[in-house]
PDB file of C-alpha atoms in Angstrom:
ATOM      1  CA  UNK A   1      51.563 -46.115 -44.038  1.00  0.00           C
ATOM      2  CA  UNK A   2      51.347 -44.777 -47.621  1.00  0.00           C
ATOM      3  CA  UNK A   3      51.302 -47.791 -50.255  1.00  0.00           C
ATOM      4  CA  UNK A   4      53.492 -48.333 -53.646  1.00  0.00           C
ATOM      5  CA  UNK A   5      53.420 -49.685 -56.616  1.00  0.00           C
ATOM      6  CA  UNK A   6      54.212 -52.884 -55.858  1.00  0.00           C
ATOM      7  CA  UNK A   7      52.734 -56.571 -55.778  1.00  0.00           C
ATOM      8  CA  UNK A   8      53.079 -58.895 -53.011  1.00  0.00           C
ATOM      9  CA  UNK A   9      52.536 -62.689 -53.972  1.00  0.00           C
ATOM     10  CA  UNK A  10      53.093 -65.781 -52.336  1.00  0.00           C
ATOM     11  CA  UNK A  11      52.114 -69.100 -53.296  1.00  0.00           C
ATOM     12  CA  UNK A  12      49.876 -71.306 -51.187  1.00  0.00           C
ATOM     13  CA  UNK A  13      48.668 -74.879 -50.404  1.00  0.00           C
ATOM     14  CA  UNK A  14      46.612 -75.709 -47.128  1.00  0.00           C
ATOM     15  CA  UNK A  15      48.676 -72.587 -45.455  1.00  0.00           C
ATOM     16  CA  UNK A  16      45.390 -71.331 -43.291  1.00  0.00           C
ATOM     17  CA  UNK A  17      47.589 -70.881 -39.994  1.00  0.00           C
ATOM     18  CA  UNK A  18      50.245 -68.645 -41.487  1.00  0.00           C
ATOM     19  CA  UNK A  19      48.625 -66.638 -44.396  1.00  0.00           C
ATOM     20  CA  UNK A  20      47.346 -63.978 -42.744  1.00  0.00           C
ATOM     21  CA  UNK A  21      50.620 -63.080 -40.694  1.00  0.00           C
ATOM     22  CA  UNK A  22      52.334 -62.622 -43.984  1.00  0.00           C
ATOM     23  CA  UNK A  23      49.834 -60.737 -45.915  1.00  0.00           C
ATOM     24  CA  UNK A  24      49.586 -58.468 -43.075  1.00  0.00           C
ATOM     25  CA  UNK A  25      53.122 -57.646 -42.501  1.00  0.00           C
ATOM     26  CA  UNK A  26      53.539 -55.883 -45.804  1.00  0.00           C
ATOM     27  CA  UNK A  27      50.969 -53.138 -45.271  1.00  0.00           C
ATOM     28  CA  UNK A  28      52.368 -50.946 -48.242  1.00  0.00           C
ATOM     29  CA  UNK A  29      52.013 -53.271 -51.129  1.00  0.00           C
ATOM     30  CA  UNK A  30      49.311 -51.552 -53.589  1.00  0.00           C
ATOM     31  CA  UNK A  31      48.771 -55.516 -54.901  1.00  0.00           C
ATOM     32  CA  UNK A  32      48.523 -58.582 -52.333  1.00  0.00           C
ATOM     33  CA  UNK A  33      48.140 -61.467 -55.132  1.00  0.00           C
ATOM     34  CA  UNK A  34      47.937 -65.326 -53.558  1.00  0.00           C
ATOM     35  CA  UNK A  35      48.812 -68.027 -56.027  1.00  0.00           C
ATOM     36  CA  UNK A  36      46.584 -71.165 -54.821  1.00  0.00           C
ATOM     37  CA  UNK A  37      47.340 -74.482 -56.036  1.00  0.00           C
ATOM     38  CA  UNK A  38      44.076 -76.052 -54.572  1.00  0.00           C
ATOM     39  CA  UNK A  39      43.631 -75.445 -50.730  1.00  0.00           C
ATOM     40  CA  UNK A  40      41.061 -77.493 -49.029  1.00  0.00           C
ATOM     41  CA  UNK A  41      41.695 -75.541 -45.670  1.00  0.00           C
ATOM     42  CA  UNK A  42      40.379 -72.015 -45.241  1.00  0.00           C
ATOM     43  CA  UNK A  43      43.168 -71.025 -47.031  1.00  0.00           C
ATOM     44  CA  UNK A  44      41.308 -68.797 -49.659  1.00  0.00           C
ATOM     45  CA  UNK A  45      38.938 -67.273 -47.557  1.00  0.00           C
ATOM     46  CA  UNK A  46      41.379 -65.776 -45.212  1.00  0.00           C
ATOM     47  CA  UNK A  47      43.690 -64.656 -47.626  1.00  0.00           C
ATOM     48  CA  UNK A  48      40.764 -63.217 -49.739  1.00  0.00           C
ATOM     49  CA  UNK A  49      39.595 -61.924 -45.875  1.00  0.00           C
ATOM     50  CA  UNK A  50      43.138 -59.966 -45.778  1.00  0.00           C
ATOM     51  CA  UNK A  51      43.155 -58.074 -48.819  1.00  0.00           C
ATOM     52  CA  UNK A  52      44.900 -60.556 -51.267  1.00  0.00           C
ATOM     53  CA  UNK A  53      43.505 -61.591 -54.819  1.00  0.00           C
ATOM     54  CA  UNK A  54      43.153 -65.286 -55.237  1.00  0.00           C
ATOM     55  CA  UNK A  55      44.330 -67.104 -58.663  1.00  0.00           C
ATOM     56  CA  UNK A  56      44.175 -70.607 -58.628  1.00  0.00           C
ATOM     57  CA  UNK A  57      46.710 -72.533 -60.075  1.00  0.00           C
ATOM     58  CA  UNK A  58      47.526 -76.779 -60.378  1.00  0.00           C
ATOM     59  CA  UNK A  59      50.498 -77.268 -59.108  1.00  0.00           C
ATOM     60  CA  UNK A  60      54.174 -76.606 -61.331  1.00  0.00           C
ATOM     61  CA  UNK A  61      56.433 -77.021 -59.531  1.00  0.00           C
ATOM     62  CA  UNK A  62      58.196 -74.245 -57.564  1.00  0.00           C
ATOM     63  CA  UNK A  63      59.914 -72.367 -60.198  1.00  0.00           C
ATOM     64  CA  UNK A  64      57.456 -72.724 -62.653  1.00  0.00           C
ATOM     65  CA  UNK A  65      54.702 -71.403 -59.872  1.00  0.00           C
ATOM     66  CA  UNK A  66      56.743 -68.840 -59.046  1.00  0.00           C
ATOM     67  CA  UNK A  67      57.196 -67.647 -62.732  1.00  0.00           C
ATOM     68  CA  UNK A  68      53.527 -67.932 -63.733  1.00  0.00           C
ATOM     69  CA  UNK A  69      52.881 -66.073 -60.276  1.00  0.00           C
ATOM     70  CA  UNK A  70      55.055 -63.300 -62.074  1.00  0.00           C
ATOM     71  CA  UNK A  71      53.001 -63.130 -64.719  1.00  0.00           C
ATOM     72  CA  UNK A  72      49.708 -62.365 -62.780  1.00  0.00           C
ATOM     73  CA  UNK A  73      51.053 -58.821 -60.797  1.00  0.00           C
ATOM     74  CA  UNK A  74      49.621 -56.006 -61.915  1.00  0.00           C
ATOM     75  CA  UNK A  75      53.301 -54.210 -60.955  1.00  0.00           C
ATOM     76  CA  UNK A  76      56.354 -54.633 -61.997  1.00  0.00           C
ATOM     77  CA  UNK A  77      58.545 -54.506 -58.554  1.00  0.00           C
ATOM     78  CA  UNK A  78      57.108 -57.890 -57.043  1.00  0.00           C
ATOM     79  CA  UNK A  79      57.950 -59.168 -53.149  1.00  0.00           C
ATOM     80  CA  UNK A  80      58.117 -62.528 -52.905  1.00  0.00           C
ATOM     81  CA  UNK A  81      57.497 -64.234 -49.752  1.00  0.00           C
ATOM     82  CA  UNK A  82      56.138 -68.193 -48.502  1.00  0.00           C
ATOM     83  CA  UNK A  83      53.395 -67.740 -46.275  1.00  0.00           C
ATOM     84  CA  UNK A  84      55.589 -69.258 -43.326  1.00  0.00           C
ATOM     85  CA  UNK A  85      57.910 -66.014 -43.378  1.00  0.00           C
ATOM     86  CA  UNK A  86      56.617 -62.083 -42.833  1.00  0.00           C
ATOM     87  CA  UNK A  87      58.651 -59.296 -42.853  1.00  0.00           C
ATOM     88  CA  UNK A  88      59.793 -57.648 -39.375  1.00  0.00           C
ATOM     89  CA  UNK A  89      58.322 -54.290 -38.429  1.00  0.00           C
ATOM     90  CA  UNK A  90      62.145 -52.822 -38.793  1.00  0.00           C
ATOM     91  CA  UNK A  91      62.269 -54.341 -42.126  1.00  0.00           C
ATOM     92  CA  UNK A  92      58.863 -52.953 -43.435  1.00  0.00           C
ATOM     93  CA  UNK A  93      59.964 -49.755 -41.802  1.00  0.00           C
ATOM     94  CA  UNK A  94      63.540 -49.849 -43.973  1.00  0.00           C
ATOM     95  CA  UNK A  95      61.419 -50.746 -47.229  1.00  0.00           C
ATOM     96  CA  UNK A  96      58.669 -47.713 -46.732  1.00  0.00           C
ATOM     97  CA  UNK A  97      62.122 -45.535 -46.579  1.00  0.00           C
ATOM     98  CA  UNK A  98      63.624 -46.933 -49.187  1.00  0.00           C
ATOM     99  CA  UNK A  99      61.382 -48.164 -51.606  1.00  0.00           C
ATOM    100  CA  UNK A 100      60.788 -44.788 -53.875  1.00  0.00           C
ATOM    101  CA  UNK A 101      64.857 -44.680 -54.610  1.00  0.00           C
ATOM    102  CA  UNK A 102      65.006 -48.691 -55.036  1.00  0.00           C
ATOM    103  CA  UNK A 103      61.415 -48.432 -57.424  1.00  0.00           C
ATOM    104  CA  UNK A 104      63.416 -45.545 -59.525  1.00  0.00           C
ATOM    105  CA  UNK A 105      66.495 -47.261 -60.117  1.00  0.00           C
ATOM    106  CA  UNK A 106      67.978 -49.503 -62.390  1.00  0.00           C
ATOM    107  CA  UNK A 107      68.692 -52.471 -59.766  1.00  0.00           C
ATOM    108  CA  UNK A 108      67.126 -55.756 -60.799  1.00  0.00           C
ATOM    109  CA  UNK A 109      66.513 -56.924 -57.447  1.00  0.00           C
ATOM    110  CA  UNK A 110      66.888 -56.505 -53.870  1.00  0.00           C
ATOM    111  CA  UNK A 111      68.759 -58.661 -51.564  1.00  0.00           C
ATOM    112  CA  UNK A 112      66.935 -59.381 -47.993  1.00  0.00           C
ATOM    113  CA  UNK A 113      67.924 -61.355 -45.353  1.00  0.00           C
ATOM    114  CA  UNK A 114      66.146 -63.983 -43.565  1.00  0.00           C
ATOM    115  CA  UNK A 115      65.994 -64.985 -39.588  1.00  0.00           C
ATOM    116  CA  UNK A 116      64.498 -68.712 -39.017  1.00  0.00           C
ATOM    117  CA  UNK A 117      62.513 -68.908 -36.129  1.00  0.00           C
ATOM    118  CA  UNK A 118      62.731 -72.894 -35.179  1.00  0.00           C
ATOM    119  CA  UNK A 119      61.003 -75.052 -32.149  1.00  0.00           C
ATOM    120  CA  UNK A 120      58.935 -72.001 -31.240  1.00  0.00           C
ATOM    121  CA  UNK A 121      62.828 -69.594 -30.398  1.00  0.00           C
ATOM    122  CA  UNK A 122      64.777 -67.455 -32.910  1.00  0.00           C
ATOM    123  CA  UNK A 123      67.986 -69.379 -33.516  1.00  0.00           C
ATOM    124  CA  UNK A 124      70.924 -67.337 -32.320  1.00  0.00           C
ATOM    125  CA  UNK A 125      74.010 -68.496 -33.617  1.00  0.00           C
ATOM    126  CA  UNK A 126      73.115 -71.318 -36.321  1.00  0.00           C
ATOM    127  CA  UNK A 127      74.967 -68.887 -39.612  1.00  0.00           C
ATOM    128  CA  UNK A 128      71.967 -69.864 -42.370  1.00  0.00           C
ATOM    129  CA  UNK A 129      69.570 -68.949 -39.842  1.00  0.00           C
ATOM    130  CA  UNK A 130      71.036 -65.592 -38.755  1.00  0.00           C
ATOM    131  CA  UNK A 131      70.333 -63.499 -41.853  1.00  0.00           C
ATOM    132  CA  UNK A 132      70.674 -65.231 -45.101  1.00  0.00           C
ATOM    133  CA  UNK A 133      70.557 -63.416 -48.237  1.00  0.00           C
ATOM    134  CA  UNK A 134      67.913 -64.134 -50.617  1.00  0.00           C
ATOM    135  CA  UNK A 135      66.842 -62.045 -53.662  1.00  0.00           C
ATOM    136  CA  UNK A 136      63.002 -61.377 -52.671  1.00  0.00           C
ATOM    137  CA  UNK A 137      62.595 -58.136 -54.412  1.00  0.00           C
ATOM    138  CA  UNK A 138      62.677 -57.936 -57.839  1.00  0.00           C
ATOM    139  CA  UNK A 139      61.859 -55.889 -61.259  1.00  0.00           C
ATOM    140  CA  UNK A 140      60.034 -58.653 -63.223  1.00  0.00           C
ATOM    141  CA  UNK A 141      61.370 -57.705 -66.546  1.00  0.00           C
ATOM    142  CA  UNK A 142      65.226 -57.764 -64.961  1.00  0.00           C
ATOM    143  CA  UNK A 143      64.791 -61.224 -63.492  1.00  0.00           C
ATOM    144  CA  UNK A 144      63.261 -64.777 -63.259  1.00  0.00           C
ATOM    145  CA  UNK A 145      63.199 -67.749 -61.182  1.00  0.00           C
ATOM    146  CA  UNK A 146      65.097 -70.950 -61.982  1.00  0.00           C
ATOM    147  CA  UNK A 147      62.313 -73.279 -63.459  1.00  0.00           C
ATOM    148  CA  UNK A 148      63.061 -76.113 -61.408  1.00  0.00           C
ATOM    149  CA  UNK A 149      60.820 -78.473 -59.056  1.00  0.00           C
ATOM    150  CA  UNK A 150      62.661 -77.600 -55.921  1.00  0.00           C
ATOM    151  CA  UNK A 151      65.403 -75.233 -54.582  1.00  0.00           C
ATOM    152  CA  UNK A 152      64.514 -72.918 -57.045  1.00  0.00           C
ATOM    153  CA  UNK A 153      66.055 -69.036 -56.942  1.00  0.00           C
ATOM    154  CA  UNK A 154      66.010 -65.554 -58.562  1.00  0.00           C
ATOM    155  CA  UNK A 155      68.220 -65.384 -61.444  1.00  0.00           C
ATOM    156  CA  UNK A 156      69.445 -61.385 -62.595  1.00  0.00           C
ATOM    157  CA  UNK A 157      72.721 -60.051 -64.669  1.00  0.00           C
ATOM    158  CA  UNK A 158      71.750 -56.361 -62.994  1.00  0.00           C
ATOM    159  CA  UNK A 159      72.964 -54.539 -60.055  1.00  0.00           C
ATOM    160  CA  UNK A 160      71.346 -55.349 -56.714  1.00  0.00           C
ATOM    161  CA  UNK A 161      71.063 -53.716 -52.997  1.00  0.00           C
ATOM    162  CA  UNK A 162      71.214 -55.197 -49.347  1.00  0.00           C
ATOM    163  CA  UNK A 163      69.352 -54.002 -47.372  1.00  0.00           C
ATOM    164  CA  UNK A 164      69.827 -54.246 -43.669  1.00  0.00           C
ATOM    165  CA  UNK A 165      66.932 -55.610 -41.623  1.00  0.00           C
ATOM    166  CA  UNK A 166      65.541 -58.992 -41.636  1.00  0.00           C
ATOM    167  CA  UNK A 167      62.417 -61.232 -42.401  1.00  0.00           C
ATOM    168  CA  UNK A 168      61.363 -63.795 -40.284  1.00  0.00           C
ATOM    169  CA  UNK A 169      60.464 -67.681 -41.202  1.00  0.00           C
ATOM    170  CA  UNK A 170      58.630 -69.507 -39.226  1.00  0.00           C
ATOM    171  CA  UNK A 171      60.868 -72.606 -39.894  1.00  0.00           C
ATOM    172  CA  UNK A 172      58.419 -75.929 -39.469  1.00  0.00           C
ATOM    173  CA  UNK A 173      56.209 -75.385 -36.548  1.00  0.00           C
ATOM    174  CA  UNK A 174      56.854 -79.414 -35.138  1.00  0.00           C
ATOM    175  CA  UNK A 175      59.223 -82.028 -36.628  1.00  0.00           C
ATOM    176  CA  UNK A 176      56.800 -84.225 -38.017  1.00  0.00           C
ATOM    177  CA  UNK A 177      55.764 -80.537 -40.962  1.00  0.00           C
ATOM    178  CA  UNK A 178      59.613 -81.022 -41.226  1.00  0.00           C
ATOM    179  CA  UNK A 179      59.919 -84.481 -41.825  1.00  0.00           C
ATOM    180  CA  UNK A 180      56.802 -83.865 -44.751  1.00  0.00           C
ATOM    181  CA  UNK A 181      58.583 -81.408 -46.469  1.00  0.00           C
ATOM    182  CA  UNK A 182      61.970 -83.413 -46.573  1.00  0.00           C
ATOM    183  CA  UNK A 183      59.704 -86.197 -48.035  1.00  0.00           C
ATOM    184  CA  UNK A 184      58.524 -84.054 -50.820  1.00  0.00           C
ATOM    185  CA  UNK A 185      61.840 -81.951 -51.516  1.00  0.00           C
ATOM    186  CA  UNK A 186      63.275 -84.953 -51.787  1.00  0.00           C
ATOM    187  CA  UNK A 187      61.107 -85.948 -54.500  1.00  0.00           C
ATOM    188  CA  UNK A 188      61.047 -83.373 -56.459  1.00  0.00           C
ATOM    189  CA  UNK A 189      64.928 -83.292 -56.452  1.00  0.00           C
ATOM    190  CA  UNK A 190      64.958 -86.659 -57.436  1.00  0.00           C
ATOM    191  CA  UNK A 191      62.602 -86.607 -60.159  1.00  0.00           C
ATOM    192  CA  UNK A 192      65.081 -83.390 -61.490  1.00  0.00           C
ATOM    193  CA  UNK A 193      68.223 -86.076 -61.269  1.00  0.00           C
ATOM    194  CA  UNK A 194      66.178 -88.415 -63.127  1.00  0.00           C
ATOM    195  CA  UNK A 195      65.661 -86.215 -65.840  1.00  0.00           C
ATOM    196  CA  UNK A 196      69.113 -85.189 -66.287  1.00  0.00           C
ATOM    197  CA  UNK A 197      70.099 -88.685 -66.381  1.00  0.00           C
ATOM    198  CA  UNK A 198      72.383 -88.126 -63.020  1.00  0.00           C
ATOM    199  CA  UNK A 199      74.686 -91.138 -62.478  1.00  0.00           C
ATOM    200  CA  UNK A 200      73.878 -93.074 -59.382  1.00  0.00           C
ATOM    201  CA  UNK A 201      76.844 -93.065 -56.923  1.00  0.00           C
ATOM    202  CA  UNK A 202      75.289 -94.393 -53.766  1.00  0.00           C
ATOM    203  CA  UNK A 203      78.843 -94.813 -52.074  1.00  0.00           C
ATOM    204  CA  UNK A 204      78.662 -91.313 -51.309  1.00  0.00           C
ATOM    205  CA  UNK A 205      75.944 -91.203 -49.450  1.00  0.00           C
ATOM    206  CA  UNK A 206      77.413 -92.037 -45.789  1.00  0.00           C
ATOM    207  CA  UNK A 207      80.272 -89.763 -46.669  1.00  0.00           C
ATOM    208  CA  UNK A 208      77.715 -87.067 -47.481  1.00  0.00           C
ATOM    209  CA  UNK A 209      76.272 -87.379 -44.456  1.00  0.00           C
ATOM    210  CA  UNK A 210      78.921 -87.658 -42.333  1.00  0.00           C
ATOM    211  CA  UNK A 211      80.523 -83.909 -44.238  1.00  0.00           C
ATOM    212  CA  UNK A 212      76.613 -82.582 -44.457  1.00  0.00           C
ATOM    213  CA  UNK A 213      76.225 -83.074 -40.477  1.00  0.00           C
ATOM    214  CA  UNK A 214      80.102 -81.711 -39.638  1.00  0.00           C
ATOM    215  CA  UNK A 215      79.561 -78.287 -42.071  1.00  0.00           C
ATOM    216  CA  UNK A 216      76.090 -77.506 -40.075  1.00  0.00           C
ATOM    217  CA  UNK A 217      77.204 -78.277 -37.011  1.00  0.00           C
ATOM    218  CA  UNK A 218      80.151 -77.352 -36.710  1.00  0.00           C
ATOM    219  CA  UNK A 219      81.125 -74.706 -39.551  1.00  0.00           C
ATOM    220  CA  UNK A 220      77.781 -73.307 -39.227  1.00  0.00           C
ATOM    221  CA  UNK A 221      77.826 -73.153 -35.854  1.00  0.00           C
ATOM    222  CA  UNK A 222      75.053 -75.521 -34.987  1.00  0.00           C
ATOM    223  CA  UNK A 223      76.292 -76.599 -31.650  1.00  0.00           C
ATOM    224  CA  UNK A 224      76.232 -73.210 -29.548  1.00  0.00           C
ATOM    225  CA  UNK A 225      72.272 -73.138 -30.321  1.00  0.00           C
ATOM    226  CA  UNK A 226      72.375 -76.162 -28.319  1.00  0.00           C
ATOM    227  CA  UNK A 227      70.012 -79.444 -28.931  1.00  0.00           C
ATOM    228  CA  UNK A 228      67.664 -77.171 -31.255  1.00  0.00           C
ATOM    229  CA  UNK A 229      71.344 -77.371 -33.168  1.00  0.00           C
ATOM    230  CA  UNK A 230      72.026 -80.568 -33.259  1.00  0.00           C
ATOM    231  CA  UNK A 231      68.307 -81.632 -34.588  1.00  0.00           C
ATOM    232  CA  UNK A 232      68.911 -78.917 -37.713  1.00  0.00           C
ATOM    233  CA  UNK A 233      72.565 -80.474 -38.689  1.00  0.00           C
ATOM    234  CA  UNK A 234      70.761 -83.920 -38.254  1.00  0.00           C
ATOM    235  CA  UNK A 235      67.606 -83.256 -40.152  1.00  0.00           C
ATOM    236  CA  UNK A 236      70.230 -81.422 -43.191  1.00  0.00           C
ATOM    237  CA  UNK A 237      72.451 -84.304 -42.827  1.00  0.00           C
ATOM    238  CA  UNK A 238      69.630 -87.272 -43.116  1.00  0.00           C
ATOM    239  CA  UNK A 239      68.148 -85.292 -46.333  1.00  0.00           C
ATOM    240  CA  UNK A 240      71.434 -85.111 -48.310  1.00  0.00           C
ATOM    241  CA  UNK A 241      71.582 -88.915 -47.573  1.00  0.00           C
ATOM    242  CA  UNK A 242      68.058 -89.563 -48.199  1.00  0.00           C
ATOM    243  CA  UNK A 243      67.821 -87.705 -51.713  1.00  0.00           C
ATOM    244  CA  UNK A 244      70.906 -89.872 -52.888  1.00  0.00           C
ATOM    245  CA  UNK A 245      68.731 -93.456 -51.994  1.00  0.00           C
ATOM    246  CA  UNK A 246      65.895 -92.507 -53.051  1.00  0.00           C
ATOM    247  CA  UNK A 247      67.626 -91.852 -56.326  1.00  0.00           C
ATOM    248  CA  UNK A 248      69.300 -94.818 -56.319  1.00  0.00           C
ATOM    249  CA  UNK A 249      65.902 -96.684 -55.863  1.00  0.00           C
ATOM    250  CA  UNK A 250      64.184 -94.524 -58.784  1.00  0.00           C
ATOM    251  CA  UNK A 251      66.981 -95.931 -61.299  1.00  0.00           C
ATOM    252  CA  UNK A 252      66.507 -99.597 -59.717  1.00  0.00           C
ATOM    253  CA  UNK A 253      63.181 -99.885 -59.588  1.00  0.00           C
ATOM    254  CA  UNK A 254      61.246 -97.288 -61.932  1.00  0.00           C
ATOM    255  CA  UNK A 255      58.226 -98.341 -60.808  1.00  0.00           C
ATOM    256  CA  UNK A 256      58.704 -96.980 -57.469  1.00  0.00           C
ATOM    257  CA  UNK A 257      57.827 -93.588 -59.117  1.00  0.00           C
ATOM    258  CA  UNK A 258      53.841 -94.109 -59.537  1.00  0.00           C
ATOM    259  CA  UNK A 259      53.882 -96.138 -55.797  1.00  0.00           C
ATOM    260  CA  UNK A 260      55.791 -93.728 -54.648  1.00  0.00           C
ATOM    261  CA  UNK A 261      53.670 -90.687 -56.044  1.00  0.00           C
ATOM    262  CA  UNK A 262      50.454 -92.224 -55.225  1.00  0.00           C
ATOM    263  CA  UNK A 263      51.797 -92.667 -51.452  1.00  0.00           C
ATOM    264  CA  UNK A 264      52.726 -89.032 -51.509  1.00  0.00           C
ATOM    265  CA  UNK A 265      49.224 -87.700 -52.596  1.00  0.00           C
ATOM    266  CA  UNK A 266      47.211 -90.245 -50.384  1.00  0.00           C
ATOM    267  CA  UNK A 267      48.804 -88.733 -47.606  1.00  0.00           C
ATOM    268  CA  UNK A 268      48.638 -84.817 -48.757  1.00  0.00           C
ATOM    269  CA  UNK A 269      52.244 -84.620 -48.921  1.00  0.00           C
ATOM    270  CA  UNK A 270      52.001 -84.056 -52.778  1.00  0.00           C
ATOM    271  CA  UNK A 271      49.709 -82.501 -54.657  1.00  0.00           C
TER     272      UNK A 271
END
């Protein structure tokens, strides 16, 4: 497969049983960069192992990481992937045919979409999991990510292409990975609230859930992937309600922050 001019970074912490899947599924990248915010699992060595340069990097918070990551290619058309997704062999197939026209136009960024893999099975009717559209591809002088803690996402005023195939992410290998990320998302979306002085309205929060769990499961079509279903509109529902009183607790009792962080760190949730 011939390669192009293009960079291929992800950002990584303690990732050392997904990071070589992903490097290797985008065998015509010229550039495989790895932003590391401090591994202490083999992390390094394998990426290092499978053909990526290393840059360490504390920790900025996504958007921030994502941006500085932008600054360390040594291309300007960047592919941005975790190191829990990897691109099909269709979809590096449609990118090989397609990249010299994308590389030579004016588009700012590419639109791919993304296939969660969850509880070891592809989910087959679950919408957000069937091919989700998220700006991967970029020019880095066209476009930036949102420099936020969490959530973050490509911003771009230029024209942009679907494409057709998908990319796979390998959504949370076991419940309890899940339940560590909602822990720290959470946090980080708090600590964003907090900064924009959000006002508190905890009598929301079982309406939220109650509307969070009925638009996954129902309008998203949770149910027909059966129990695997109802555990994603649960797990969605529980972390729109849990964001809200954890928020609520940051405003009561500000010194929950520094416990709270501490906690968080102790436990290699944070970093």
């Amino acid at each position: 497969m011939p390669t192009f001019p293009l960079t291929l970074v992800v950002i990584t912490y303690n990732e050392a049983n997904s990071i070589a899947r992903c490097l290797d599924s985008v065998p015509f990248a010229a550039e495989k960069l790895v932003i590391d915010s401090g591994s202490t699992d083999d992390t390094v060595a394998i990426a290092q192992a499978h053909g990526a340069r290393v840059v360490h990097q504390d920790w900025l918070g996504f958007g921030a990481q994502r941006n500085f990551a932008t600054t360390q290619c040594s291309h300007d058309w960047i592919l941005a992937l975790d190191a829990d997704e990897y691109l099909s062999p269709e979809l590096a197939a449609e990118l090989e045919r397609r990249l010299p026209e994308l590389m030579a136009s004016d588009n700012s960024a590419v639109i791919l979409r993304r296939a969660t893999i969850y509880m070891g099975a592809p989910m087959r009717w679950y919408l957000p999991s069937m091919g989700e559209k998220m700006a991967r591809l970029f020019h880095r002088d066209r476009a930036r990510w949102k420099d936020v803690r969490v959530h973050e996402s490509l911003v771009f005023d230029g024209p942009s292409v679907t494409l057709h195939a998908r990319f796979n992410h390998e959504n949370n290998p076991s419940l309890p990975q899940k339940q560590i990320k909602v822990l720290r998302y959470a946090e980080l979306k708090c600590r964003d609230w907090l900064e924009k002085n959000k006002p508190v309205r905890m009598w929301q929060t079982p309406f939220v859930y109650l509307l969070a769990f009925i638009k996954d499961y129902f309008f998203r079509l949770a149910f027909l992937d059966g129990w695997r279903g109802f555990v994603i509109a649960q797990t969605a529902a529980s972390y729109a309600a849990y964001k809200r009183m954890r928020y609520y607790e940051m405003r009561r009792n500000p010194a929950s922050l520094e416990s709270a962080a501490d906690a968080l760190i102790r436990h290699g949730i944070d970093r």
